[in-house]
Each structure stands twice: as structure tokens, then as C-alpha cells.
Short mmCIF file of C-alpha atoms and ligand atoms in Angstrom, two decimals:
data_model
loop_
_atom_site.label_atom_id
_atom_site.label_comp_id
_atom_site.label_asym_id
_atom_site.label_seq_id
_atom_site.Cartn_x
_atom_site.Cartn_y
_atom_site.Cartn_z
CA UNK A 1097 -0.21 -0.25 0.02
CA UNK A 1098 1.08 3.15 -0.65
CA UNK A 1099 2.41 5.34 1.96
CA UNK A 1100 1.25 8.43 2.88
CA UNK A 1101 2.85 11.36 5.99
CA UNK A 1102 -0.07 11.49 8.53
CA UNK A 1103 -1.53 15.30 7.82
CA UNK A 1104 -2.52 16.69 11.21
CA UNK A 1105 -4.42 20.32 10.95
CA UNK A 1106 -5.26 22.79 13.08
CA UNK A 1107 -7.89 25.21 11.10
CA UNK A 1108 -8.26 27.88 13.62
CA UNK A 1109 -10.73 30.20 12.09
CA UNK A 1110 -11.42 33.50 13.92
CA UNK A 1111 -9.07 33.23 16.77
CA UNK A 1112 -6.43 34.39 18.54
CA UNK A 1113 -3.62 37.30 18.14
CA UNK A 1114 -0.72 37.69 16.63
CA UNK A 1115 1.06 37.12 20.13
CA UNK A 1116 -1.29 35.05 21.77
CA UNK A 1117 -0.79 32.41 18.70
CA UNK A 1118 2.84 32.53 19.64
CA UNK A 1119 2.35 31.71 22.79
CA UNK A 1120 0.11 29.22 21.39
CA UNK A 1121 3.26 27.58 19.36
CA UNK A 1122 5.58 27.99 22.02
CA UNK A 1123 4.02 25.26 23.89
CA UNK A 1124 2.47 23.62 21.14
CA UNK A 1125 6.32 23.16 20.46
CA UNK A 1126 7.21 22.72 23.74
CA UNK A 1127 4.28 19.60 23.90
CA UNK A 1128 6.19 17.89 20.60
CA UNK A 1129 9.50 18.14 21.49
CA UNK A 1130 9.25 14.18 21.55
CA UNK A 1131 8.94 14.45 18.67
CA UNK A 1132 5.99 13.57 15.99
CA UNK A 1133 6.01 9.67 15.42
CA UNK A 1134 6.04 11.08 11.64
CA UNK A 1135 2.72 12.30 11.39
CA UNK A 1136 3.30 15.75 9.87
CA UNK A 1137 1.20 19.03 12.16
CA UNK A 1138 0.45 22.20 10.26
CA UNK A 1139 -1.73 24.92 11.85
CA UNK A 1140 -3.76 27.68 9.94
CA UNK A 1141 -4.08 30.95 12.25
CA UNK A 1142 -5.24 34.24 11.14
CA UNK A 1143 -3.64 36.23 8.73
CA UNK A 1144 -2.85 38.44 11.29
CA UNK A 1145 -0.78 35.89 13.77
CA UNK A 1146 0.81 34.47 10.25
CA UNK A 1147 4.58 36.16 11.40
CA UNK A 1148 4.32 36.29 14.54
CA UNK A 1149 4.32 32.31 14.22
CA UNK A 1150 6.55 31.77 11.30
CA UNK A 1151 9.94 32.17 12.45
CA UNK A 1152 9.31 30.20 15.28
CA UNK A 1153 7.65 27.29 13.19
CA UNK A 1154 10.40 26.70 10.86
CA UNK A 1155 12.56 23.94 10.54
CA UNK A 1156 9.92 22.59 13.62
CA UNK A 1157 7.52 19.20 12.49
CA UNK A 1158 5.07 21.70 12.06
CA UNK A 1159 4.00 23.86 9.15
CA UNK A 1160 2.03 26.73 8.57
CA UNK A 1161 -1.19 27.28 6.08
CA UNK A 1162 -3.23 30.40 5.86
CA UNK A 1163 -6.79 30.15 5.62
CA UNK A 1164 -8.37 31.96 2.59
CA UNK A 1165 -6.52 33.35 -0.26
CA UNK A 1166 -7.44 34.72 -3.67
CA UNK A 1167 -6.48 33.94 -6.45
CA UNK A 1168 -4.94 37.31 -8.18
CA UNK A 1169 -1.12 37.51 -7.18
CA UNK A 1170 -1.34 41.76 -6.89
CA UNK A 1171 -3.96 44.55 -7.44
CA UNK A 1172 -7.21 46.19 -6.41
CA UNK A 1173 -8.42 44.05 -4.21
CA UNK A 1174 -9.08 46.28 -0.69
CA UNK A 1175 -8.64 43.36 2.14
CA UNK A 1176 -7.54 40.56 0.21
CA UNK A 1177 -3.91 38.36 0.08
CA UNK A 1178 -3.13 37.08 -1.88
CA UNK A 1179 -0.63 33.29 -2.54
CA UNK A 1180 3.01 35.37 -3.20
CA UNK A 1181 1.56 37.43 0.41
CA UNK A 1182 1.16 33.81 2.16
CA UNK A 1183 4.51 32.34 0.85
CA UNK A 1184 6.20 35.56 1.55
CA UNK A 1185 5.16 34.95 5.34
CA UNK A 1186 6.23 31.29 5.80
CA UNK A 1187 3.13 29.60 4.84
CA UNK A 1188 3.60 26.37 3.44
CA UNK A 1189 -0.06 24.76 3.33
CA UNK A 1190 -2.93 26.91 1.99
CA UNK A 1191 -6.72 25.77 3.09
CA UNK A 1192 -9.79 26.44 -0.07
CA UNK A 1193 -13.10 26.20 0.05
CA UNK A 1194 -14.01 25.50 3.03
CA UNK A 1195 -17.88 25.17 4.05
CA UNK A 1196 -17.77 28.03 6.03
CA UNK A 1197 -16.43 30.06 3.20
CA UNK A 1198 -19.02 28.61 0.83
CA UNK A 1199 -21.81 29.58 3.46
CA UNK A 1200 -21.07 32.59 4.55
CA UNK A 1201 -19.06 34.05 2.17
CA UNK A 1202 -20.39 32.67 -1.08
CA UNK A 1203 -17.63 30.94 -2.70
CA UNK A 1204 -18.44 29.16 -5.73
CA UNK A 1205 -16.84 25.63 -7.33
CA UNK A 1206 -15.37 28.17 -9.70
CA UNK A 1207 -13.50 30.33 -7.28
CA UNK A 1208 -12.04 26.63 -5.28
CA UNK A 1209 -10.87 26.04 -8.44
CA UNK A 1210 -8.63 29.81 -9.79
CA UNK A 1211 -7.40 29.65 -5.82
CA UNK A 1212 -6.16 26.33 -5.48
CA UNK A 1213 -4.52 27.04 -9.41
CA UNK A 1214 -3.11 30.67 -7.59
CA UNK A 1215 -2.08 28.93 -4.98
CA UNK A 1216 -0.05 26.05 -6.39
CA UNK A 1217 1.25 28.42 -9.08
CA UNK A 1218 3.00 30.36 -5.79
CA UNK A 1219 4.48 26.88 -4.57
CA UNK A 1220 1.74 26.71 -1.98
CA UNK A 1221 -0.17 23.34 -1.07
CA UNK A 1222 -3.83 23.86 -1.06
CA UNK A 1223 -5.80 22.35 1.43
CA UNK A 1224 -9.37 21.67 -0.87
CA UNK A 1225 -12.82 21.38 1.76
CA UNK A 1226 -15.34 19.15 1.16
CA UNK A 1227 -18.47 17.45 2.34
CA UNK A 1228 -22.13 17.57 1.74
CA UNK A 1229 -24.73 19.12 4.26
CA UNK A 1230 -27.47 17.77 6.42
CA UNK A 1231 -30.03 17.99 4.05
CA UNK A 1232 -27.91 16.95 1.04
CA UNK A 1233 -27.06 13.72 2.85
CA UNK A 1234 -30.50 12.89 4.35
CA UNK A 1235 -31.43 13.06 0.69
CA UNK A 1236 -28.86 10.11 0.21
CA UNK A 1237 -27.07 13.51 -2.69
CA UNK A 1238 -23.52 12.34 -0.68
CA UNK A 1239 -21.58 11.33 -3.17
CA UNK A 1240 -22.78 13.31 -6.13
CA UNK A 1241 -22.27 16.58 -4.03
CA UNK A 1242 -18.67 15.51 -3.61
CA UNK A 1243 -18.19 14.46 -7.19
CA UNK A 1244 -19.36 17.90 -7.63
CA UNK A 1245 -17.29 19.79 -5.63
CA UNK A 1246 -14.38 17.11 -6.92
CA UNK A 1247 -14.82 17.85 -10.38
CA UNK A 1248 -15.69 21.88 -10.25
CA UNK A 1249 -12.64 22.68 -8.13
CA UNK A 1250 -10.68 20.79 -9.88
CA UNK A 1251 -11.44 21.39 -13.80
CA UNK A 1252 -8.66 21.59 -16.38
CA UNK A 1253 -5.94 21.31 -13.96
CA UNK A 1254 -3.11 18.00 -15.07
CA UNK A 1255 -2.24 15.26 -12.72
CA UNK A 1256 1.19 16.43 -12.21
CA UNK A 1257 0.37 19.83 -11.24
CA UNK A 1258 -1.99 18.22 -8.24
CA UNK A 1259 0.79 16.05 -6.22
CA UNK A 1260 1.04 18.54 -3.31
CA UNK A 1261 -3.34 18.95 -3.18
CA UNK A 1262 -4.66 17.80 -0.06
CA UNK A 1263 -8.09 17.17 0.13
CA UNK A 1264 -10.13 17.76 3.62
CA UNK A 1265 -13.22 15.73 3.86
CA UNK A 1266 -15.74 18.20 6.17
CA UNK A 1267 -19.04 16.90 6.39
CA UNK A 1268 -21.19 19.75 7.15
CA UNK A 1269 -23.41 19.00 9.69
CA UNK A 1270 -20.46 17.65 11.88
CA UNK A 1271 -18.28 21.52 12.07
CA UNK A 1272 -18.65 22.43 15.65
CA UNK A 1273 -21.66 20.41 16.04
CA UNK A 1274 -19.64 17.32 18.67
CA UNK A 1275 -21.17 15.38 15.96
CA UNK A 1276 -18.64 13.81 14.36
CA UNK A 1277 -19.20 11.79 11.14
CA UNK A 1278 -18.88 7.43 12.40
CA UNK A 1279 -15.48 5.65 11.06
CA UNK A 1280 -17.42 4.20 9.09
CA UNK A 1281 -18.80 6.97 7.49
CA UNK A 1282 -15.66 8.29 6.45
CA UNK A 1283 -14.05 5.65 5.45
CA UNK A 1284 -16.51 5.31 2.44
CA UNK A 1285 -16.59 8.94 1.80
CA UNK A 1286 -12.77 8.99 1.78
CA UNK A 1287 -12.87 5.97 -0.13
CA UNK A 1288 -15.17 7.33 -2.27
CA UNK A 1289 -13.13 10.55 -2.98
CA UNK A 1290 -9.78 8.61 -4.01
CA UNK A 1291 -12.11 6.35 -6.61
CA UNK A 1292 -13.59 9.89 -7.89
CA UNK A 1293 -9.84 10.61 -8.42
CA UNK A 1294 -8.44 7.77 -10.09
CA UNK A 1295 -11.59 8.24 -12.58
CA UNK A 1296 -11.42 11.58 -13.03
CA UNK A 1297 -7.91 12.51 -12.53
CA UNK A 1298 -4.91 9.42 -11.72
CA UNK A 1299 -4.30 6.26 -10.17
CA UNK A 1300 -1.14 7.12 -8.80
CA UNK A 1301 -2.58 10.68 -7.94
CA UNK A 1302 -5.44 8.72 -6.29
CA UNK A 1303 -2.92 6.30 -3.99
CA UNK A 1304 -0.41 9.05 -3.19
CA UNK A 1305 -3.29 12.16 -2.17
CA UNK A 1306 -3.88 12.43 1.18
CA UNK A 1307 -7.26 12.77 2.43
CA UNK A 1308 -8.41 14.24 6.29
CA UNK A 1309 -11.28 14.63 7.87
CA UNK A 1310 -12.76 17.48 9.38
CA UNK A 1311 -15.41 17.82 12.06
CA UNK A 1312 -15.65 17.74 15.39
CA UNK A 1313 -12.29 16.27 15.55
CA UNK A 1314 -11.08 15.10 19.64
CA UNK A 1315 -7.96 13.68 21.74
CA UNK A 1316 -10.51 11.04 22.23
CA UNK A 1317 -12.13 10.72 18.29
CA UNK A 1318 -9.04 11.12 16.45
CA UNK A 1319 -6.92 7.24 16.58
CA UNK A 1320 -10.25 5.54 15.48
CA UNK A 1321 -10.54 7.55 12.62
CA UNK A 1322 -6.67 7.05 12.02
CA UNK A 1323 -7.33 3.37 12.03
CA UNK A 1324 -9.80 4.13 8.38
CA UNK A 1325 -7.89 3.22 5.67
CA UNK A 1326 -8.24 5.82 3.63
CA UNK A 1327 -8.54 8.66 6.70
CA UNK A 1328 -4.88 10.03 6.44
CA UNK A 1329 -5.08 12.77 8.55
CA UNK A 1330 -7.53 15.05 9.88
CA UNK A 1331 -8.49 18.82 9.95
CA UNK A 1332 -9.22 19.67 13.40
CA UNK A 1333 -11.16 23.35 14.36
CA UNK A 1334 -12.78 23.93 17.95
CA UNK A 1335 -10.09 21.35 19.49
CA UNK A 1336 -6.72 22.64 17.75
CA UNK A 1337 -7.23 25.46 19.70
CA UNK A 1338 -5.14 24.94 22.90
CA UNK A 1339 -1.97 23.47 22.60
CA UNK A 1340 -2.36 20.88 24.39
CA UNK A 1341 -5.73 19.24 22.93
CA UNK A 1342 -3.82 19.71 19.46
CA UNK A 1343 -0.45 17.74 20.50
CA UNK A 1344 -2.91 14.82 22.16
CA UNK A 1345 -4.41 15.41 18.52
CA UNK A 1346 -1.26 14.18 16.66
CA UNK A 1347 0.43 11.85 19.05
CA UNK A 1348 -2.89 10.08 18.72
CA UNK A 1349 -0.71 7.01 18.27
CA UNK A 1350 0.19 7.51 21.61
CA UNK A 1351 -1.62 5.30 24.35
CA UNK A 1352 -2.61 7.94 27.24
P1 13P B 2508 -14.45 22.02 14.73
O1 13P B 2508 -13.30 20.89 14.63
O2 13P B 2508 -14.76 22.80 14.80
O3 13P B 2508 -16.17 20.64 14.23
O4 13P B 2508 -14.41 22.35 12.08
C1 13P B 2508 -14.03 21.94 12.06
C2 13P B 2508 -13.56 22.45 11.22
O5 13P B 2508 -13.83 22.76 9.95
C3 13P B 2508 -12.02 22.43 10.42
O6 13P B 2508 -11.97 23.17 9.08
#
């Protein structure tokens, strides 16, 4: 079986100032100083906290990510941040198409595709977030929603450009609700996503691409989720805000 390095990522959303983020980073690095057993960690603070943690994290097992980007390199786009700006701020990853951006800020699959293209061009590893709502799941539309988000989000991008892409399956009904998808539901969705990548993009890419699960991940449920063959990591929201809790999720292989 293909070896995929597990990635445990923290999406801080709109939480923490620069000084709070620096304090967090110091504490997290201390907690992970014994090593991460082959697991890669990443935190995605708000834009204003990126520079406060970039130097602290450089050379550590914790990578830096941003939560969003604008598809243009520069221009008259008041309030926006471009991919080259994120690279210069020390980011390696960037989240694209998070359900909160889709639902609250009108982000479309077309916009997502432009952002993925811009991220890859600048040398960032995009984390494409997809997932169905409760209504869509109840209507039996989970697979078709995932299929559409994948197809439209990746349309026209050649496999060679997508080697660094990460996918995060985040069922909207599981985000911030305390209602985690079961490991069986997660595995089913991840296997489906992998099969769609094999069919629509490339078999080799389907084997190497990392698919993370997001939605009420906690220290208590990470090990079971990670035991599923197609789960390659997690995108953690609320439980990533405390370095103790997040470090326990990163170190999920350790018995506590
Ligand atoms: P929670 O872990 O708080 O449910 O958030 C998940 C999420 O949206 C990560 O991107």
C-alpha cells in the first residue's frame, strides 16, 4: 500500500491575536519536542498572526498554513491576501473552499478552482475542503455533492500539477456540532473521493493524495478515525485552539 504521511492540521478560524498565537506556538513546540512519530502537523492561524509564528515554527515538525487566499497575485482588491504574500509570510499550506467560506462568503466551485490554481502556481500546498450538508446527506446526495465539488474544483488541472494537493472531507453537519461522522461514514466518503480521483484525474494520484477528515475531531476520536485505511489525517477546528489538546491529537498513536 502507498505510504502517505499523516497530516494533522489545525484550522483556527477567527481566533487568536499575534501574541496569543506566538504563545500557543511555543507551547505546542514544547509539547511536541519528543517528536511526532512520523506525523506532520500544521496550524492555520488568521492572517494577522502568521508572521508572529512563522519564525518560531521554521524547521519544526509544525508547518504553517493560511485559511484563504485571493486568486490574483496582486491588484486593487481591498482586504484580500494573495498566494505570493502567504509564501513570503512563511506559509506552506492554504485552505481552500472551507464550508464556512462557501456558506457565509458565497465562495463557488469556480472560485475554488482559481484559488487552487493560484496556490499551486505560487508553490503553496492547497487543502481543498469539500463536504455535504445534513439535508444533502438525508436526501442521499452525499456522493453527488462530493463528486461535483471535486470535478468543478479541479477541472482542467493536470495530474502533475496536483501532486501537492490535499483534500479535506468535512461534512458540514459535523463541523462545530460535536457530532463526528462515524468511522464507517468517514471511510465510505474517503474511499469514494479516492475512487473519483482515480477515475477523473489519475490512478497514481488517487493512491498518493492525502485525504483528511474534519468535523468535531477530538483527542478522544482521532485514533479510531485514523485507523480507517483511507483517512490520512484530520482538519481540526475547535480542538486545535488549545495546544495541549491539539498536541494530543497530533500524538494520537501514543497511549495516554
Ligand atoms: P470543528 O473541529 O470545530 O468541528 O471544525 C472543523 C473545521 O471546520 C475544520 O476546518
